[in-house]
Tab-separated table of C-alpha atoms in Angstrom:
chain	number	residue	atom	x	y	z
A	1	MET	CA	-7.483	-21.461	-3.966
A	2	SER	CA	-9.804	-18.703	-5.119
A	3	ALA	CA	-10.384	-15.927	-2.600
A	4	SER	CA	-13.936	-15.275	-3.765
A	5	ASN	CA	-16.849	-14.944	-1.354
A	6	ARG	CA	-20.291	-15.793	-2.677
A	7	VAL	CA	-22.059	-13.305	-0.418
A	8	ILE	CA	-19.784	-10.391	-1.339
A	9	ASP	CA	-19.820	-11.404	-5.009
A	10	SER	CA	-23.635	-11.409	-4.960
A	11	LEU	CA	-23.633	-7.704	-4.029
A	12	ARG	CA	-22.300	-6.978	-7.549
A	13	LEU	CA	-20.140	-4.069	-6.414
A	14	ASP	CA	-18.017	-4.365	-9.549
A	15	ASP	CA	-21.093	-3.864	-11.707
A	16	THR	CA	-22.199	-0.857	-9.668
A	17	PHE	CA	-18.955	1.058	-9.218
A	18	LEU	CA	-16.456	-0.144	-11.845
A	19	GLY	CA	-16.214	0.326	-15.578
A	20	GLU	CA	-15.712	-2.468	-18.061
A	21	GLU	CA	-11.991	-1.692	-18.213
A	22	HIS	CA	-11.674	-2.161	-14.428
A	23	ARG	CA	-13.506	-5.485	-14.528
A	24	ALA	CA	-11.269	-6.701	-17.352
A	25	LEU	CA	-8.236	-5.521	-15.398
A	26	ARG	CA	-9.308	-7.603	-12.399
A	27	GLY	CA	-9.396	-10.771	-14.472
A	28	VAL	CA	-5.922	-10.222	-15.919
A	29	LEU	CA	-4.480	-9.260	-12.520
A	30	ARG	CA	-5.998	-12.277	-10.786
A	31	ARG	CA	-4.423	-14.636	-13.310
A	32	PHE	CA	-1.050	-12.901	-12.974
A	33	VAL	CA	-1.162	-13.109	-9.176
A	34	GLN	CA	-2.052	-16.804	-9.221
A	35	ASP	CA	0.430	-17.733	-11.951
A	36	ARG	CA	3.403	-15.462	-11.270
A	37	ILE	CA	3.246	-14.321	-7.629
A	38	VAL	CA	1.707	-17.028	-5.448
A	39	PRO	CA	4.023	-19.887	-6.597
A	40	ARG	CA	7.165	-17.815	-5.902
A	41	ALA	CA	6.209	-15.604	-2.976
A	42	ALA	CA	7.267	-18.032	-0.238
A	43	GLU	CA	10.846	-17.719	-1.502
A	44	TRP	CA	10.573	-13.942	-1.348
A	45	GLU	CA	9.399	-14.180	2.265
A	46	SER	CA	12.638	-15.962	3.129
A	47	ALA	CA	14.730	-13.458	1.155
A	48	LEU	CA	12.953	-10.489	2.841
A	49	ARG	CA	12.443	-8.835	-0.564
A	50	ILE	CA	10.973	-9.482	-3.984
A	51	PRO	CA	13.334	-9.661	-6.967
A	52	ALA	CA	13.719	-6.777	-9.390
A	53	GLU	CA	12.439	-8.835	-12.331
A	54	VAL	CA	8.955	-8.883	-10.782
A	55	PHE	CA	8.756	-5.136	-11.342
A	56	THR	CA	9.863	-5.430	-14.965
A	57	GLU	CA	7.274	-8.188	-15.503
A	58	LEU	CA	4.572	-5.927	-14.102
A	59	GLY	CA	5.883	-3.024	-16.170
A	60	ALA	CA	5.802	-5.033	-19.395
A	61	LEU	CA	2.105	-5.736	-18.769
A	62	GLY	CA	1.327	-2.084	-18.013
A	63	PHE	CA	0.480	-2.745	-14.362
A	64	LEU	CA	2.915	-0.202	-12.908
A	65	GLY	CA	1.153	2.791	-14.411
A	66	LEU	CA	-2.504	1.989	-13.850
A	67	SER	CA	-3.264	5.129	-11.826
A	68	PHE	CA	-1.075	7.429	-13.938
A	69	PRO	CA	-2.819	9.678	-16.463
A	70	ALA	CA	-2.795	8.391	-20.014
A	71	GLU	CA	-1.066	11.573	-21.180
A	72	HIS	CA	1.875	10.651	-18.917
A	73	GLY	CA	2.133	7.151	-20.356
A	74	GLY	CA	-0.069	5.493	-17.744
A	75	GLY	CA	-3.210	3.430	-17.897
A	76	GLY	CA	-5.625	6.159	-16.830
A	77	ALA	CA	-7.459	3.696	-14.556
A	78	GLY	CA	-7.650	6.215	-11.717
A	79	THR	CA	-8.388	5.462	-8.073
A	80	ARG	CA	-10.694	2.582	-8.964
A	81	GLY	CA	-7.856	0.981	-10.890
A	82	ALA	CA	-5.644	1.345	-7.800
A	83	VAL	CA	-8.342	-0.281	-5.669
A	84	VAL	CA	-8.618	-3.280	-8.001
A	85	PHE	CA	-4.822	-3.528	-8.156
A	86	ASN	CA	-4.315	-3.445	-4.383
A	87	GLU	CA	-7.252	-5.756	-3.750
A	88	GLU	CA	-5.955	-8.429	-6.104
A	89	LEU	CA	-2.446	-8.172	-4.682
A	90	GLY	CA	-3.961	-8.579	-1.218
A	91	ARG	CA	-5.832	-11.704	-2.356
A	92	SER	CA	-2.454	-13.312	-2.967
A	93	THR	CA	-2.276	-13.633	0.866
A	94	PHE	CA	1.241	-12.123	0.715
A	95	GLY	CA	0.864	-8.627	2.141
A	96	GLY	CA	4.561	-7.875	1.835
A	97	VAL	CA	4.442	-8.410	-1.918
A	98	ALA	CA	1.400	-6.160	-2.194
A	99	THR	CA	3.097	-3.445	-0.160
A	100	SER	CA	6.430	-3.461	-1.984
A	101	ILE	CA	4.707	-3.171	-5.349
A	102	SER	CA	2.071	-0.605	-4.344
A	103	VAL	CA	4.684	1.642	-2.714
A	104	HIS	CA	6.255	1.847	-6.163
A	105	THR	CA	3.064	2.290	-8.155
A	106	ASP	CA	0.780	4.352	-5.939
A	107	TYR	CA	2.516	5.792	-2.888
A	108	SER	CA	5.744	7.244	-4.289
A	109	ALA	CA	6.055	7.508	-8.071
A	110	LEU	CA	2.641	9.121	-8.598
A	111	HIS	CA	4.184	12.304	-7.198
A	112	VAL	CA	5.996	12.747	-10.525
A	113	SER	CA	2.643	13.022	-12.267
A	114	ARG	CA	1.095	15.201	-9.570
A	115	ALA	CA	3.916	17.614	-8.767
A	116	GLY	CA	6.482	17.158	-11.538
A	117	ASP	CA	6.939	19.255	-14.645
A	118	ASP	CA	7.176	17.974	-18.213
A	119	GLU	CA	10.962	17.671	-18.104
A	120	GLN	CA	10.861	15.613	-14.910
A	121	ARG	CA	8.176	13.333	-16.310
A	122	ARG	CA	10.225	12.715	-19.452
A	123	ARG	CA	13.281	12.006	-17.324
A	124	PHE	CA	11.807	9.711	-14.672
A	125	LEU	CA	8.575	8.104	-15.888
A	126	PRO	CA	9.956	5.723	-18.573
A	127	ASP	CA	12.092	3.888	-15.997
A	128	ILE	CA	9.306	3.988	-13.404
A	129	LEU	CA	6.526	2.672	-15.621
A	130	SER	CA	8.731	-0.054	-17.105
A	131	GLY	CA	9.984	-1.195	-13.696
A	132	ARG	CA	13.610	-0.613	-14.626
A	133	LYS	CA	13.914	1.546	-11.522
A	134	ILE	CA	12.043	0.638	-8.344
A	135	CYS	CA	10.684	3.497	-6.245
A	136	ALA	CA	10.441	4.196	-2.523
A	137	LEU	CA	8.833	6.902	-0.386
A	138	ALA	CA	11.079	8.325	2.346
A	139	VAL	CA	9.032	10.174	4.969
A	140	THR	CA	9.338	8.561	8.418
A	141	GLU	CA	12.270	9.537	10.629
A	142	PRO	CA	13.527	8.130	13.948
A	143	ASP	CA	11.746	10.932	15.844
A	144	ALA	CA	8.847	11.682	13.483
A	145	SER	CA	6.212	9.602	11.691
A	146	SER	CA	2.517	10.523	11.599
A	147	ASP	CA	3.242	14.151	12.545
A	148	LEU	CA	4.900	15.391	9.363
A	149	THR	CA	5.514	18.811	10.886
A	150	ARG	CA	8.259	17.241	13.037
A	151	LEU	CA	10.389	16.047	10.114
A	152	THR	CA	14.000	17.191	10.462
A	153	VAL	CA	15.962	15.816	7.472
A	154	ARG	CA	17.367	19.027	6.052
A	155	ALA	CA	17.714	20.061	2.401
A	156	ARG	CA	19.956	23.133	2.192
A	157	ARG	CA	20.021	25.131	-1.041
A	158	ASP	CA	23.526	25.545	-2.445
A	159	GLY	CA	23.525	27.237	-5.848
A	160	ASP	CA	21.916	24.941	-8.403
A	161	ALA	CA	21.766	22.060	-5.926
A	162	TYR	CA	20.344	20.956	-2.577
A	163	VAL	CA	22.412	19.222	0.093
A	164	LEU	CA	20.514	16.679	2.207
A	165	ASP	CA	21.489	15.585	5.711
A	166	GLY	CA	19.700	13.286	8.133
A	167	ARG	CA	18.165	9.838	8.430
A	168	LYS	CA	14.934	8.193	7.280
A	169	THR	CA	13.660	4.929	8.761
A	170	PHE	CA	11.130	2.143	8.121
A	171	ILE	CA	11.409	2.781	4.386
A	172	THR	CA	9.802	0.155	2.151
A	173	ASN	CA	12.084	-0.806	-0.781
A	174	ALA	CA	15.014	0.944	0.928
A	175	ASN	CA	17.609	-1.518	-0.370
A	176	ILE	CA	16.147	-2.295	-3.794
A	177	ALA	CA	14.907	1.098	-4.974
A	178	GLY	CA	16.681	3.210	-7.563
A	179	LEU	CA	14.567	6.320	-6.990
A	180	PHE	CA	13.647	7.763	-3.599
A	181	PHE	CA	10.896	10.320	-3.114
A	182	VAL	CA	12.149	12.235	-0.086
A	183	VAL	CA	10.359	14.801	2.060
A	184	ALA	CA	12.925	17.167	3.575
A	185	ARG	CA	12.934	20.439	5.439
A	186	THR	CA	13.879	23.490	3.381
A	187	GLY	CA	12.430	26.121	5.714
A	188	GLU	CA	11.302	26.805	9.254
A	189	PRO	CA	9.636	24.164	11.481
A	190	GLY	CA	6.050	23.371	10.562
A	191	ARG	CA	4.143	22.252	7.517
A	192	HIS	CA	5.181	25.156	5.284
A	193	GLY	CA	8.883	24.375	5.499
A	194	LEU	CA	8.833	20.995	3.712
A	195	SER	CA	9.733	20.186	0.117
A	196	LEU	CA	9.639	17.027	-2.007
A	197	PHE	CA	12.659	15.668	-3.884
A	198	VAL	CA	13.666	12.769	-6.097
A	199	VAL	CA	17.003	11.288	-5.016
A	200	GLU	CA	18.663	8.745	-7.291
A	201	ARG	CA	20.588	5.761	-6.011
A	202	GLY	CA	24.301	6.235	-6.537
A	203	THR	CA	24.204	9.891	-5.542
A	204	PRO	CA	27.242	10.546	-3.326
A	205	GLY	CA	26.188	10.972	0.287
A	206	LEU	CA	23.197	8.612	0.031
A	207	GLY	CA	23.590	5.319	1.866
A	208	ASN	CA	21.617	2.532	3.484
A	209	GLY	CA	21.492	2.012	7.238
A	210	ARG	CA	19.928	-0.918	9.033
A	211	THR	CA	17.701	-3.473	7.332
A	212	PHE	CA	14.697	-4.517	9.436
A	213	GLU	CA	13.363	-8.039	9.842
A	214	LYS	CA	9.670	-7.638	10.566
A	215	THR	CA	6.920	-9.757	12.109
A	216	GLY	CA	4.812	-9.398	8.984
A	217	TRP	CA	5.167	-8.025	5.448
A	218	ARG	CA	8.324	-10.138	5.359
A	219	SER	CA	8.704	-10.055	1.577
A	220	SER	CA	8.783	-6.244	1.551
A	221	ASP	CA	12.316	-4.907	1.929
A	222	THR	CA	12.410	-2.387	4.786
A	223	GLY	CA	15.374	-0.353	5.988
A	224	GLU	CA	16.961	2.993	6.729
A	225	LEU	CA	18.342	5.713	4.477
A	226	VAL	CA	21.232	7.941	5.515
A	227	PHE	CA	21.880	11.341	3.903
A	228	ASP	CA	25.338	12.702	4.636
A	229	GLY	CA	26.054	15.763	2.524
A	230	CYS	CA	23.952	14.190	-0.255
A	231	ARG	CA	24.077	16.707	-3.110
A	232	ILE	CA	21.243	16.557	-5.651
A	233	PRO	CA	20.434	18.938	-8.519
A	234	ALA	CA	17.774	21.535	-7.818
A	235	ARG	CA	15.882	20.224	-10.863
A	236	ASN	CA	15.109	17.105	-8.777
A	237	ARG	CA	12.762	19.099	-6.555
A	238	LEU	CA	9.121	18.289	-7.319
A	239	GLY	CA	6.875	21.338	-7.157
A	240	GLU	CA	7.762	24.627	-5.537
A	241	GLU	CA	9.892	24.879	-2.433
A	242	GLY	CA	7.732	24.645	0.676
A	243	GLU	CA	4.918	22.685	-1.050
A	244	GLY	CA	6.005	19.250	0.177
A	245	PHE	CA	3.361	18.994	2.896
A	246	ARG	CA	0.548	19.700	0.444
A	247	TRP	CA	1.749	17.051	-1.984
A	248	MET	CA	2.225	14.530	0.796
A	249	MET	CA	-1.292	15.010	2.114
A	250	ARG	CA	-2.717	14.530	-1.366
A	251	GLY	CA	-0.670	11.376	-1.734
A	252	LEU	CA	-1.729	10.089	1.679
A	253	ASP	CA	-5.414	10.182	0.724
A	254	HIS	CA	-4.658	7.911	-2.224
A	255	GLU	CA	-2.389	5.720	-0.091
A	256	ARG	CA	-5.061	5.234	2.568
A	257	ILE	CA	-7.581	4.139	-0.036
A	258	GLY	CA	-5.019	1.695	-1.442
A	259	LEU	CA	-4.200	0.283	1.996
A	260	ALA	CA	-7.901	-0.216	2.682
A	261	ALA	CA	-8.166	-2.092	-0.627
A	262	GLN	CA	-5.223	-4.310	0.309
A	263	ALA	CA	-6.941	-5.011	3.639
A	264	VAL	CA	-10.156	-6.005	1.860
A	265	GLY	CA	-8.239	-8.392	-0.408
A	266	LEU	CA	-6.477	-9.993	2.552
A	267	GLY	CA	-9.777	-10.221	4.431
A	268	GLU	CA	-11.601	-11.938	1.578
A	269	ALA	CA	-8.749	-14.413	1.224
A	270	ALA	CA	-8.812	-15.194	4.954
A	271	LEU	CA	-12.571	-15.761	4.890
A	272	ALA	CA	-12.310	-18.023	1.843
A	273	GLU	CA	-9.529	-20.108	3.385
A	274	THR	CA	-11.390	-20.409	6.682
A	275	ALA	CA	-14.763	-21.253	5.134
A	276	ALA	CA	-13.132	-24.083	3.172
A	277	TRP	CA	-11.504	-25.373	6.363
A	278	LEU	CA	-14.715	-25.251	8.384
A	279	HIS	CA	-16.698	-27.017	5.667
A	280	THR	CA	-14.277	-29.956	5.510
A	281	ARG	CA	-12.832	-30.308	9.026
A	282	PRO	CA	-14.479	-33.210	10.931
A	283	ALA	CA	-15.684	-32.432	14.455
A	284	TYR	CA	-18.188	-33.912	16.892
A	285	GLY	CA	-19.781	-36.283	14.403
A	286	GLY	CA	-20.075	-33.636	11.703
A	287	ARG	CA	-18.012	-30.705	10.424
A	288	LEU	CA	-16.890	-27.554	12.163
A	289	TRP	CA	-19.303	-25.652	9.895
A	290	ASP	CA	-22.202	-27.424	11.624
A	291	LEU	CA	-21.466	-25.502	14.825
A	292	GLN	CA	-23.784	-22.503	14.814
A	293	ALA	CA	-21.424	-20.283	16.815
A	294	LEU	CA	-18.726	-20.601	14.134
A	295	ARG	CA	-20.870	-20.130	11.053
A	296	HIS	CA	-22.732	-17.182	12.594
A	297	GLU	CA	-19.424	-15.487	13.363
A	298	MET	CA	-18.274	-16.114	9.793
A	299	ALA	CA	-21.513	-14.539	8.562
A	300	ARG	CA	-21.017	-11.511	10.818
A	301	LEU	CA	-17.448	-11.004	9.625
A	302	THR	CA	-18.534	-11.349	5.998
A	303	ALA	CA	-21.255	-8.725	6.474
A	304	ARG	CA	-18.810	-6.279	8.083
A	305	LEU	CA	-16.257	-6.747	5.317
A	306	ALA	CA	-18.950	-6.345	2.657
A	307	SER	CA	-20.025	-3.029	4.212
A	308	ALA	CA	-16.416	-1.837	4.325
A	309	LYS	CA	-15.869	-2.843	0.705
A	310	THR	CA	-18.954	-0.918	-0.368
A	311	LEU	CA	-17.612	2.271	1.224
A	312	LEU	CA	-14.212	1.613	-0.369
A	313	TYR	CA	-15.700	1.405	-3.859
A	314	HIS	CA	-17.915	4.444	-3.251
A	315	THR	CA	-14.862	6.440	-2.140
A	316	ALA	CA	-12.840	5.413	-5.197
A	317	ALA	CA	-15.693	6.361	-7.513
A	318	LEU	CA	-16.009	9.793	-5.873
A	319	ALA	CA	-12.259	10.379	-6.176
A	320	ASP	CA	-12.394	9.508	-9.869
A	321	ALA	CA	-15.267	11.976	-10.252
A	322	GLY	CA	-12.977	14.746	-8.964
A	323	GLN	CA	-14.291	15.021	-5.416
A	324	ASP	CA	-11.986	15.452	-2.425
A	325	PRO	CA	-11.714	11.999	-0.777
A	326	ARG	CA	-9.939	13.110	2.404
A	327	THR	CA	-12.753	12.422	4.878
A	328	HIS	CA	-13.734	9.198	3.123
A	329	ALA	CA	-10.095	8.063	3.179
A	330	ALA	CA	-9.821	8.787	6.907
A	331	VAL	CA	-13.013	6.840	7.634
A	332	LEU	CA	-11.749	3.922	5.557
A	333	LYS	CA	-8.287	3.909	7.118
A	334	SER	CA	-9.675	4.113	10.656
A	335	SER	CA	-12.073	1.210	10.178
A	336	VAL	CA	-11.196	-1.269	7.431
A	337	PRO	CA	-7.819	-2.439	8.812
A	338	GLU	CA	-9.389	-2.815	12.252
A	339	ILE	CA	-12.179	-4.942	10.786
A	340	VAL	CA	-9.667	-7.115	8.945
A	341	ASN	CA	-7.466	-7.462	12.023
A	342	GLU	CA	-10.452	-8.772	14.003
A	343	LEU	CA	-11.408	-10.988	11.089
A	344	ALA	CA	-7.876	-12.399	10.803
A	345	TYR	CA	-7.744	-13.110	14.547
A	346	LYS	CA	-10.994	-15.070	14.337
A	347	CYS	CA	-9.833	-16.958	11.254
A	348	VAL	CA	-6.656	-18.063	13.048
A	349	GLN	CA	-8.815	-19.180	15.972
A	350	PHE	CA	-11.186	-21.159	13.743
A	351	ASN	CA	-8.310	-22.823	11.898
A	352	GLY	CA	-6.852	-24.051	15.187
A	353	GLY	CA	-3.274	-25.278	15.010
A	354	ASN	CA	-3.385	-25.025	11.216
A	355	GLY	CA	-3.893	-21.274	11.564
A	356	PHE	CA	-0.847	-20.879	13.798
A	357	VAL	CA	1.699	-22.679	11.635
A	358	GLN	CA	4.074	-20.569	9.572
A	359	GLY	CA	3.391	-21.039	5.888
A	360	SER	CA	-0.378	-21.303	6.204
A	361	ALA	CA	-2.245	-18.546	4.401
A	362	VAL	CA	-4.346	-17.561	7.415
A	363	GLU	CA	-1.314	-17.269	9.701
A	364	ARG	CA	0.430	-15.078	7.139
A	365	ILE	CA	-2.626	-12.871	6.619
A	366	ALA	CA	-2.929	-12.340	10.382
A	367	ARG	CA	0.691	-11.133	10.502
A	368	ASP	CA	0.518	-9.033	7.357
A	369	SER	CA	-2.773	-7.316	8.100
A	370	ARG	CA	-1.545	-6.080	11.477
A	371	PHE	CA	0.505	-3.190	10.113
A	372	LEU	CA	-2.345	-1.907	7.961
A	373	ALA	CA	-3.779	-0.272	11.093
A	374	ILE	CA	-0.447	1.499	11.666
A	375	GLY	CA	1.143	2.547	8.366
A	376	GLY	CA	-0.155	5.433	6.283
A	377	GLY	CA	-1.703	7.082	9.343
A	378	SER	CA	-2.540	5.007	12.408
A	379	THR	CA	-6.101	4.267	13.468
A	380	GLU	CA	-5.786	6.775	16.305
A	381	VAL	CA	-4.542	9.566	14.015
A	382	MET	CA	-7.411	8.882	11.605
A	383	LEU	CA	-9.974	8.935	14.407
A	384	ASP	CA	-8.639	12.294	15.569
A	385	GLU	CA	-8.958	13.620	12.028
A	386	ILE	CA	-12.586	12.474	11.939
A	387	ALA	CA	-13.257	13.865	15.425
A	388	ARG	CA	-12.189	17.351	14.329
A	389	LEU	CA	-15.147	17.342	11.957
A	390	LEU	CA	-17.719	16.336	14.580
């Protein structure tokens, strides 16, 4: 069913914040999601990953390069394009699909455009934008996650190469990716000792560890990476040595905006599914919708999501205008997933047993939205970042 909401639609946020190209993009993406993702995604949930051909399908349509500059072969749709993309993937009700794809498009491969040189772009971007090689971002370690200064995977310079040793964990696309964007320590402890590398699958010394079966995001492949004397050419370093922290922070702002957009898409889908249920479910001589307590709560949740979506679009527009979105991204990441988690809990409650059965859209959204308050900077980390400005 359509995940539209008449109240949110009536605010005309697309008309206010998006260009004609973004509105056209939404229409094409929505048809692709309904025709090519939703009918197959239940199979991907069981397989714990989405097949490689999905990426090549997206690449053939130009969807994998929406946020990349046009001069690098991308769509030039900017942050607003990423918001539309993540929102429509979220509307599918399959958060794992949205995550696996957006990690490739927005959270890892964009570093080639940001930090790479012309030679690296020529070497990596054709396979990335076409979907021939899937990408992953390797940051989290067994003893370090939100605090990047604690990362310990070591990249030791050895002539015209670097040798990587250590372990990364909770890596989306760990088993299906062909290119890994790895943050590793090249210097002393702290933020100034980190560098960013591209590691290609098949490099000796790179292996997979455990594969994780998760509560939610089941269709996103998640696992460990093991570096054991993994020797990569020095030309695979993105940017200067010691600049990895700076590039990661820039990427995290974009990631947090994208995760907020995914949350909004999931939230709108949950509200649409639940409103349809309440309007048709018989109860007490009428319908569930006739109970004031339920419809007022649905109205409250809709108003909160609409406010969050307005800030999301405002943030994306500012980023596209060249302004630093860091504070906006922190505010979004600290609030929007929390709103959608509350919303999803209520929608499960209002759907009764139907909302607790595996395979129902609302049950899946409740599972998949949970991690949005954790990944990319937890709510608590974001609140601390905001508090430092008070």
